[in-house]
Amino acid sequence: MTCIVTGGTGMVGSAFKSLVPRAEFITTEQFHNLSYDIKNKFVIHLAAKVGGVKANTDYIADFYYENSIINQKIIDYAYKGKAKKVVSLLSTCVYPDGPYIKYPLTEEQLHLGPPHDSNFGYAYAKRMVDVMSRAY
């Protein structure tokens, strides 16, 4: 199996190195240049601009914009480059806040209401991974 992992230097990406040691863990430079062959490869999409609650609250638009661009580039490139399959990882913070959900969380609840304000930009950008994947 030939596999590409985006976000390979992050917390989750680092853990994937022991699970899929023969995968290609792409660098930020490779990602921005999209300079690798993707045809017939599996893509595990983990890449994201991340911060903490304070950063997510102080830079809402930045987190929305940067993550939207990352997601659009990866999903579009995988589609045009004929990737075999794309699996994207989201975060629990993208789910609706408060009364809109029931635990345990399920995929069907993803778009039932707004996320918590502290993750507004990041959460909506990451939710769009679901929308983009369905569109493609």
PDB file of N, CA and C in Angstrom, residues 27-107:
ATOM      1  N   THR A  27       6.095  17.042   3.943  1.00  0.00           N
ATOM      2  CA  THR A  27       6.490  18.251   4.653  1.00  0.00           C
ATOM      3  C   THR A  27       5.589  19.411   4.251  1.00  0.00           C
ATOM      4  N   THR A  28       5.688  20.479   5.002  1.00  0.00           N
ATOM      5  CA  THR A  28       4.922  21.683   4.674  1.00  0.00           C
ATOM      6  C   THR A  28       5.300  22.193   3.291  1.00  0.00           C
ATOM      7  N   GLU A  29       6.579  22.176   2.976  1.00  0.00           N
ATOM      8  CA  GLU A  29       7.040  22.640   1.658  1.00  0.00           C
ATOM      9  C   GLU A  29       6.463  21.768   0.541  1.00  0.00           C
ATOM     10  N   GLN A  30       6.504  20.471   0.699  1.00  0.00           N
ATOM     11  CA  GLN A  30       5.916  19.579  -0.309  1.00  0.00           C
ATOM     12  C   GLN A  30       4.427  19.835  -0.457  1.00  0.00           C
ATOM     13  N   PHE A  31       3.763  20.045   0.665  1.00  0.00           N
ATOM     14  CA  PHE A  31       2.331  20.304   0.618  1.00  0.00           C
ATOM     15  C   PHE A  31       2.045  21.578  -0.164  1.00  0.00           C
ATOM     16  N   HIS A  32       2.752  22.647   0.141  1.00  0.00           N
ATOM     17  CA  HIS A  32       2.475  23.925  -0.526  1.00  0.00           C
ATOM     18  C   HIS A  32       2.830  23.880  -2.005  1.00  0.00           C
ATOM     19  N   ASN A  33       3.820  23.098  -2.374  1.00  0.00           N
ATOM     20  CA  ASN A  33       4.205  22.965  -3.783  1.00  0.00           C
ATOM     21  C   ASN A  33       3.437  21.856  -4.486  1.00  0.00           C
ATOM     22  N   LEU A  34       2.793  20.988  -3.718  1.00  0.00           N
ATOM     23  CA  LEU A  34       2.102  19.826  -4.274  1.00  0.00           C
ATOM     24  C   LEU A  34       2.989  19.156  -5.323  1.00  0.00           C
ATOM     25  N   SER A  35       4.207  18.837  -4.888  1.00  0.00           N
ATOM     26  CA  SER A  35       5.244  18.384  -5.806  1.00  0.00           C
ATOM     27  C   SER A  35       5.481  16.881  -5.786  1.00  0.00           C
ATOM     28  N   TYR A  36       4.489  16.095  -5.465  1.00  0.00           N
ATOM     29  CA  TYR A  36       4.672  14.650  -5.392  1.00  0.00           C
ATOM     30  C   TYR A  36       3.546  13.966  -6.149  1.00  0.00           C
ATOM     31  N   ASP A  37       3.838  12.765  -6.595  1.00  0.00           N
ATOM     32  CA  ASP A  37       2.862  11.986  -7.353  1.00  0.00           C
ATOM     33  C   ASP A  37       1.851  11.369  -6.390  1.00  0.00           C
ATOM     34  N   ILE A  38       0.576  11.519  -6.717  1.00  0.00           N
ATOM     35  CA  ILE A  38      -0.474  11.049  -5.815  1.00  0.00           C
ATOM     36  C   ILE A  38      -1.333   9.948  -6.443  1.00  0.00           C
ATOM     37  N   LYS A  39      -1.142   9.686  -7.732  1.00  0.00           N
ATOM     38  CA  LYS A  39      -1.986   8.726  -8.438  1.00  0.00           C
ATOM     39  C   LYS A  39      -1.919   7.345  -7.789  1.00  0.00           C
ATOM     40  N   ASN A  40      -3.100   6.767  -7.575  1.00  0.00           N
ATOM     41  CA  ASN A  40      -3.267   5.437  -6.981  1.00  0.00           C
ATOM     42  C   ASN A  40      -2.709   5.316  -5.568  1.00  0.00           C
ATOM     43  N   LYS A  41      -2.563   6.426  -4.869  1.00  0.00           N
ATOM     44  CA  LYS A  41      -2.092   6.393  -3.495  1.00  0.00           C
ATOM     45  C   LYS A  41      -3.259   6.695  -2.556  1.00  0.00           C
ATOM     46  N   PHE A  42      -3.150   6.180  -1.362  1.00  0.00           N
ATOM     47  CA  PHE A  42      -4.089   6.519  -0.305  1.00  0.00           C
ATOM     48  C   PHE A  42      -3.593   7.794   0.363  1.00  0.00           C
ATOM     49  N   VAL A  43      -4.511   8.681   0.739  1.00  0.00           N
ATOM     50  CA  VAL A  43      -4.148   9.915   1.421  1.00  0.00           C
ATOM     51  C   VAL A  43      -4.830   9.923   2.789  1.00  0.00           C
ATOM     52  N   ILE A  44      -4.032  10.089   3.820  1.00  0.00           N
ATOM     53  CA  ILE A  44      -4.568  10.293   5.160  1.00  0.00           C
ATOM     54  C   ILE A  44      -4.335  11.770   5.458  1.00  0.00           C
ATOM     55  N   HIS A  45      -5.417  12.515   5.502  1.00  0.00           N
ATOM     56  CA  HIS A  45      -5.341  13.976   5.655  1.00  0.00           C
ATOM     57  C   HIS A  45      -5.479  14.370   7.116  1.00  0.00           C
ATOM     58  N   LEU A  46      -4.349  14.771   7.708  1.00  0.00           N
ATOM     59  CA  LEU A  46      -4.311  15.192   9.105  1.00  0.00           C
ATOM     60  C   LEU A  46      -3.907  16.658   9.241  1.00  0.00           C
ATOM     61  N   ALA A  47      -3.422  17.250   8.171  1.00  0.00           N
ATOM     62  CA  ALA A  47      -2.849  18.595   8.234  1.00  0.00           C
ATOM     63  C   ALA A  47      -3.870  19.638   8.672  1.00  0.00           C
ATOM     64  N   ALA A  48      -3.411  20.553   9.519  1.00  0.00           N
ATOM     65  CA  ALA A  48      -4.263  21.655   9.979  1.00  0.00           C
ATOM     66  C   ALA A  48      -3.396  22.700  10.664  1.00  0.00           C
ATOM     67  N   LYS A  49      -3.866  23.917  10.604  1.00  0.00           N
ATOM     68  CA  LYS A  49      -3.295  24.976  11.444  1.00  0.00           C
ATOM     69  C   LYS A  49      -4.017  24.848  12.779  1.00  0.00           C
ATOM     70  N   VAL A  50      -3.262  24.617  13.833  1.00  0.00           N
ATOM     71  CA  VAL A  50      -3.876  24.411  15.148  1.00  0.00           C
ATOM     72  C   VAL A  50      -3.319  25.405  16.152  1.00  0.00           C
ATOM     73  N   GLY A  51      -4.079  25.618  17.190  1.00  0.00           N
ATOM     74  CA  GLY A  51      -3.662  26.498  18.283  1.00  0.00           C
ATOM     75  C   GLY A  51      -4.358  26.026  19.534  1.00  0.00           C
ATOM     76  N   GLY A  52      -4.414  26.845  20.487  1.00  0.00           N
ATOM     77  CA  GLY A  52      -5.171  26.544  21.691  1.00  0.00           C
ATOM     78  C   GLY A  52      -6.439  27.373  21.704  1.00  0.00           C
ATOM     79  N   VAL A  53      -7.158  27.309  22.781  1.00  0.00           N
ATOM     80  CA  VAL A  53      -8.406  28.054  22.898  1.00  0.00           C
ATOM     81  C   VAL A  53      -8.158  29.550  22.700  1.00  0.00           C
ATOM     82  N   LYS A  54      -7.108  30.087  23.291  1.00  0.00           N
ATOM     83  CA  LYS A  54      -6.825  31.522  23.163  1.00  0.00           C
ATOM     84  C   LYS A  54      -6.533  31.896  21.722  1.00  0.00           C
ATOM     85  N   ALA A  55      -5.678  31.146  21.050  1.00  0.00           N
ATOM     86  CA  ALA A  55      -5.365  31.455  19.647  1.00  0.00           C
ATOM     87  C   ALA A  55      -6.605  31.318  18.776  1.00  0.00           C
ATOM     88  N   ASN A  56      -7.380  30.265  18.992  1.00  0.00           N
ATOM     89  CA  ASN A  56      -8.602  30.067  18.202  1.00  0.00           C
ATOM     90  C   ASN A  56      -9.601  31.205  18.406  1.00  0.00           C
ATOM     91  N   THR A  57      -9.623  31.766  19.594  1.00  0.00           N
ATOM     92  CA  THR A  57     -10.540  32.862  19.912  1.00  0.00           C
ATOM     93  C   THR A  57     -10.011  34.196  19.403  1.00  0.00           C
ATOM     94  N   ASP A  58      -8.706  34.405  19.498  1.00  0.00           N
ATOM     95  CA  ASP A  58      -8.110  35.683  19.082  1.00  0.00           C
ATOM     96  C   ASP A  58      -7.950  35.808  17.570  1.00  0.00           C
ATOM     97  N   TYR A  59      -7.809  34.694  16.868  1.00  0.00           N
ATOM     98  CA  TYR A  59      -7.521  34.720  15.426  1.00  0.00           C
ATOM     99  C   TYR A  59      -8.527  33.867  14.651  1.00  0.00           C
ATOM    100  N   ILE A  60      -9.797  34.119  14.889  1.00  0.00           N
ATOM    101  CA  ILE A  60     -10.869  33.314  14.293  1.00  0.00           C
ATOM    102  C   ILE A  60     -10.747  33.243  12.777  1.00  0.00           C
ATOM    103  N   ALA A  61     -10.621  34.386  12.130  1.00  0.00           N
ATOM    104  CA  ALA A  61     -10.563  34.426  10.660  1.00  0.00           C
ATOM    105  C   ALA A  61      -9.320  33.721  10.131  1.00  0.00           C
ATOM    106  N   ASP A  62      -8.193  33.893  10.803  1.00  0.00           N
ATOM    107  CA  ASP A  62      -6.952  33.237  10.370  1.00  0.00           C
ATOM    108  C   ASP A  62      -7.096  31.718  10.387  1.00  0.00           C
ATOM    109  N   PHE A  63      -7.681  31.194  11.462  1.00  0.00           N
ATOM    110  CA  PHE A  63      -7.852  29.745  11.557  1.00  0.00           C
ATOM    111  C   PHE A  63      -8.843  29.242  10.508  1.00  0.00           C
ATOM    112  N   TYR A  64      -9.891  30.010  10.251  1.00  0.00           N
ATOM    113  CA  TYR A  64     -10.842  29.618   9.214  1.00  0.00           C
ATOM    114  C   TYR A  64     -10.163  29.623   7.839  1.00  0.00           C
ATOM    115  N   TYR A  65      -9.486  30.706   7.511  1.00  0.00           N
ATOM    116  CA  TYR A  65      -8.863  30.856   6.200  1.00  0.00           C
ATOM    117  C   TYR A  65      -7.779  29.802   5.957  1.00  0.00           C
ATOM    118  N   GLU A  66      -6.830  29.717   6.872  1.00  0.00           N
ATOM    119  CA  GLU A  66      -5.701  28.793   6.683  1.00  0.00           C
ATOM    120  C   GLU A  66      -6.165  27.346   6.563  1.00  0.00           C
ATOM    121  N   ASN A  67      -7.085  26.931   7.404  1.00  0.00           N
ATOM    122  CA  ASN A  67      -7.556  25.549   7.339  1.00  0.00           C
ATOM    123  C   ASN A  67      -8.412  25.300   6.109  1.00  0.00           C
ATOM    124  N   SER A  68      -9.166  26.283   5.676  1.00  0.00           N
ATOM    125  CA  SER A  68      -9.935  26.131   4.436  1.00  0.00           C
ATOM    126  C   SER A  68      -9.007  25.921   3.244  1.00  0.00           C
ATOM    127  N   ILE A  69      -7.941  26.708   3.183  1.00  0.00           N
ATOM    128  CA  ILE A  69      -6.973  26.584   2.079  1.00  0.00           C
ATOM    129  C   ILE A  69      -6.295  25.212   2.115  1.00  0.00           C
ATOM    130  N   ILE A  70      -5.848  24.784   3.266  1.00  0.00           N
ATOM    131  CA  ILE A  70      -5.208  23.472   3.400  1.00  0.00           C
ATOM    132  C   ILE A  70      -6.142  22.376   2.887  1.00  0.00           C
ATOM    133  N   ASN A  71      -7.369  22.389   3.368  1.00  0.00           N
ATOM    134  CA  ASN A  71      -8.328  21.349   2.992  1.00  0.00           C
ATOM    135  C   ASN A  71      -8.641  21.380   1.504  1.00  0.00           C
ATOM    136  N   GLN A  72      -8.871  22.566   0.965  1.00  0.00           N
ATOM    137  CA  GLN A  72      -9.201  22.680  -0.455  1.00  0.00           C
ATOM    138  C   GLN A  72      -8.059  22.183  -1.328  1.00  0.00           C
ATOM    139  N   LYS A  73      -6.849  22.571  -0.989  1.00  0.00           N
ATOM    140  CA  LYS A  73      -5.694  22.134  -1.783  1.00  0.00           C
ATOM    141  C   LYS A  73      -5.557  20.610  -1.768  1.00  0.00           C
ATOM    142  N   ILE A  74      -5.617  20.024  -0.587  1.00  0.00           N
ATOM    143  CA  ILE A  74      -5.397  18.579  -0.474  1.00  0.00           C
ATOM    144  C   ILE A  74      -6.501  17.790  -1.165  1.00  0.00           C
ATOM    145  N   ILE A  75      -7.739  18.136  -0.915  1.00  0.00           N
ATOM    146  CA  ILE A  75      -8.844  17.373  -1.497  1.00  0.00           C
ATOM    147  C   ILE A  75      -8.906  17.565  -3.005  1.00  0.00           C
ATOM    148  N   ASP A  76      -8.706  18.786  -3.475  1.00  0.00           N
ATOM    149  CA  ASP A  76      -8.718  19.023  -4.920  1.00  0.00           C
ATOM    150  C   ASP A  76      -7.545  18.323  -5.607  1.00  0.00           C
ATOM    151  N   TYR A  77      -6.375  18.404  -5.005  1.00  0.00           N
ATOM    152  CA  TYR A  77      -5.194  17.750  -5.581  1.00  0.00           C
ATOM    153  C   TYR A  77      -5.372  16.235  -5.613  1.00  0.00           C
ATOM    154  N   ALA A  78      -5.937  15.683  -4.566  1.00  0.00           N
ATOM    155  CA  ALA A  78      -6.184  14.236  -4.531  1.00  0.00           C
ATOM    156  C   ALA A  78      -7.183  13.838  -5.620  1.00  0.00           C
ATOM    157  N   TYR A  79      -8.195  14.644  -5.817  1.00  0.00           N
ATOM    158  CA  TYR A  79      -9.198  14.373  -6.853  1.00  0.00           C
ATOM    159  C   TYR A  79      -8.580  14.453  -8.245  1.00  0.00           C
ATOM    160  N   LYS A  80      -7.912  15.554  -8.530  1.00  0.00           N
ATOM    161  CA  LYS A  80      -7.313  15.748  -9.862  1.00  0.00           C
ATOM    162  C   LYS A  80      -6.165  14.784 -10.109  1.00  0.00           C
ATOM    163  N   GLY A  81      -5.440  14.420  -9.043  1.00  0.00           N
ATOM    164  CA  GLY A  81      -4.312  13.514  -9.176  1.00  0.00           C
ATOM    165  C   GLY A  81      -4.683  12.045  -9.114  1.00  0.00           C
ATOM    166  N   LYS A  82      -6.000  11.779  -9.015  1.00  0.00           N
ATOM    167  CA  LYS A  82      -6.521  10.410  -9.004  1.00  0.00           C
ATOM    168  C   LYS A  82      -5.990   9.565  -7.846  1.00  0.00           C
ATOM    169  N   ALA A  83      -6.043  10.150  -6.669  1.00  0.00           N
ATOM    170  CA  ALA A  83      -5.701   9.377  -5.465  1.00  0.00           C
ATOM    171  C   ALA A  83      -6.693   8.234  -5.335  1.00  0.00           C
ATOM    172  N   LYS A  84      -6.237   7.142  -4.777  1.00  0.00           N
ATOM    173  CA  LYS A  84      -7.094   5.967  -4.634  1.00  0.00           C
ATOM    174  C   LYS A  84      -8.206   6.214  -3.610  1.00  0.00           C
ATOM    175  N   LYS A  85      -7.866   6.844  -2.501  1.00  0.00           N
ATOM    176  CA  LYS A  85      -8.845   7.124  -1.444  1.00  0.00           C
ATOM    177  C   LYS A  85      -8.265   8.202  -0.537  1.00  0.00           C
ATOM    178  N   VAL A  86      -9.157   9.046  -0.004  1.00  0.00           N
ATOM    179  CA  VAL A  86      -8.757  10.067   0.960  1.00  0.00           C
ATOM    180  C   VAL A  86      -9.541   9.839   2.247  1.00  0.00           C
ATOM    181  N   VAL A  87      -8.825   9.766   3.350  1.00  0.00           N
ATOM    182  CA  VAL A  87      -9.441   9.669   4.662  1.00  0.00           C
ATOM    183  C   VAL A  87      -8.994  10.909   5.436  1.00  0.00           C
ATOM    184  N   SER A  88      -9.957  11.687   5.899  1.00  0.00           N
ATOM    185  CA  SER A  88      -9.650  12.925   6.614  1.00  0.00           C
ATOM    186  C   SER A  88     -10.035  12.799   8.083  1.00  0.00           C
ATOM    187  N   LEU A  89      -9.195  13.334   8.919  1.00  0.00           N
ATOM    188  CA  LEU A  89      -9.451  13.301  10.353  1.00  0.00           C
ATOM    189  C   LEU A  89      -9.958  14.660  10.800  1.00  0.00           C
ATOM    190  N   LEU A  90     -11.066  14.652  11.523  1.00  0.00           N
ATOM    191  CA  LEU A  90     -11.600  15.873  12.109  1.00  0.00           C
ATOM    192  C   LEU A  90     -11.352  15.823  13.614  1.00  0.00           C
ATOM    193  N   SER A  91     -11.799  16.826  14.300  1.00  0.00           N
ATOM    194  CA  SER A  91     -11.626  16.904  15.739  1.00  0.00           C
ATOM    195  C   SER A  91     -12.994  16.945  16.403  1.00  0.00           C
ATOM    196  N   THR A  92     -13.089  16.495  17.626  1.00  0.00           N
ATOM    197  CA  THR A  92     -14.384  16.553  18.309  1.00  0.00           C
ATOM    198  C   THR A  92     -14.856  17.986  18.496  1.00  0.00           C
ATOM    199  N   CYS A  93     -13.951  18.957  18.491  1.00  0.00           N
ATOM    200  CA  CYS A  93     -14.368  20.350  18.696  1.00  0.00           C
ATOM    201  C   CYS A  93     -15.149  20.912  17.505  1.00  0.00           C
ATOM    202  N   VAL A  94     -15.212  20.201  16.397  1.00  0.00           N
ATOM    203  CA  VAL A  94     -15.987  20.684  15.254  1.00  0.00           C
ATOM    204  C   VAL A  94     -17.474  20.379  15.406  1.00  0.00           C
ATOM    205  N   TYR A  95     -17.808  19.517  16.354  1.00  0.00           N
ATOM    206  CA  TYR A  95     -19.210  19.162  16.568  1.00  0.00           C
ATOM    207  C   TYR A  95     -19.969  20.323  17.208  1.00  0.00           C
ATOM    208  N   PRO A  96     -21.280  20.319  17.044  1.00  0.00           N
ATOM    209  CA  PRO A  96     -22.098  21.372  17.657  1.00  0.00           C
ATOM    210  C   PRO A  96     -21.922  21.414  19.169  1.00  0.00           C
ATOM    211  N   ASP A  97     -22.192  22.566  19.696  1.00  0.00           N
ATOM    212  CA  ASP A  97     -22.084  22.784  21.130  1.00  0.00           C
ATOM    213  C   ASP A  97     -23.438  22.544  21.794  1.00  0.00           C
ATOM    214  N   GLY A  98     -23.393  22.225  23.059  1.00  0.00           N
ATOM    215  CA  GLY A  98     -24.572  22.200  23.912  1.00  0.00           C
ATOM    216  C   GLY A  98     -25.705  21.289  23.529  1.00  0.00           C
ATOM    217  N   PRO A  99     -26.898  21.850  23.431  1.00  0.00           N
ATOM    218  CA  PRO A  99     -28.103  21.024  23.334  1.00  0.00           C
ATOM    219  C   PRO A  99     -28.322  20.353  21.970  1.00  0.00           C
ATOM    220  N   TYR A 100     -27.444  20.590  21.019  1.00  0.00           N
ATOM    221  CA  TYR A 100     -27.650  20.072  19.670  1.00  0.00           C
ATOM    222  C   TYR A 100     -27.231  18.617  19.492  1.00  0.00           C
ATOM    223  N   ILE A 101     -26.489  18.080  20.447  1.00  0.00           N
ATOM    224  CA  ILE A 101     -25.899  16.751  20.273  1.00  0.00           C
ATOM    225  C   ILE A 101     -26.242  15.819  21.428  1.00  0.00           C
ATOM    226  N   LYS A 102     -26.019  14.529  21.173  1.00  0.00           N
ATOM    227  CA  LYS A 102     -26.126  13.501  22.203  1.00  0.00           C
ATOM    228  C   LYS A 102     -24.835  12.691  22.165  1.00  0.00           C
ATOM    229  N   TYR A 103     -24.417  12.236  23.316  1.00  0.00           N
ATOM    230  CA  TYR A 103     -23.235  11.383  23.388  1.00  0.00           C
ATOM    231  C   TYR A 103     -23.661   9.934  23.396  1.00  0.00           C
ATOM    232  N   PRO A 104     -22.915   9.068  22.746  1.00  0.00           N
ATOM    233  CA  PRO A 104     -21.671   9.341  22.029  1.00  0.00           C
ATOM    234  C   PRO A 104     -21.935  10.093  20.722  1.00  0.00           C
ATOM    235  N   LEU A 105     -20.937  10.880  20.311  1.00  0.00           N
ATOM    236  CA  LEU A 105     -21.044  11.639  19.075  1.00  0.00           C
ATOM    237  C   LEU A 105     -21.101  10.695  17.878  1.00  0.00           C
ATOM    238  N   THR A 106     -21.873  11.086  16.878  1.00  0.00           N
ATOM    239  CA  THR A 106     -21.936  10.324  15.628  1.00  0.00           C
ATOM    240  C   THR A 106     -21.771  11.284  14.462  1.00  0.00           C
ATOM    241  N   GLU A 107     -21.392  10.749  13.320  1.00  0.00           N
ATOM    242  CA  GLU A 107     -21.195  11.578  12.124  1.00  0.00           C
ATOM    243  C   GLU A 107     -22.449  12.349  11.755  1.00  0.00           C
TER     244      GLU A 107
END
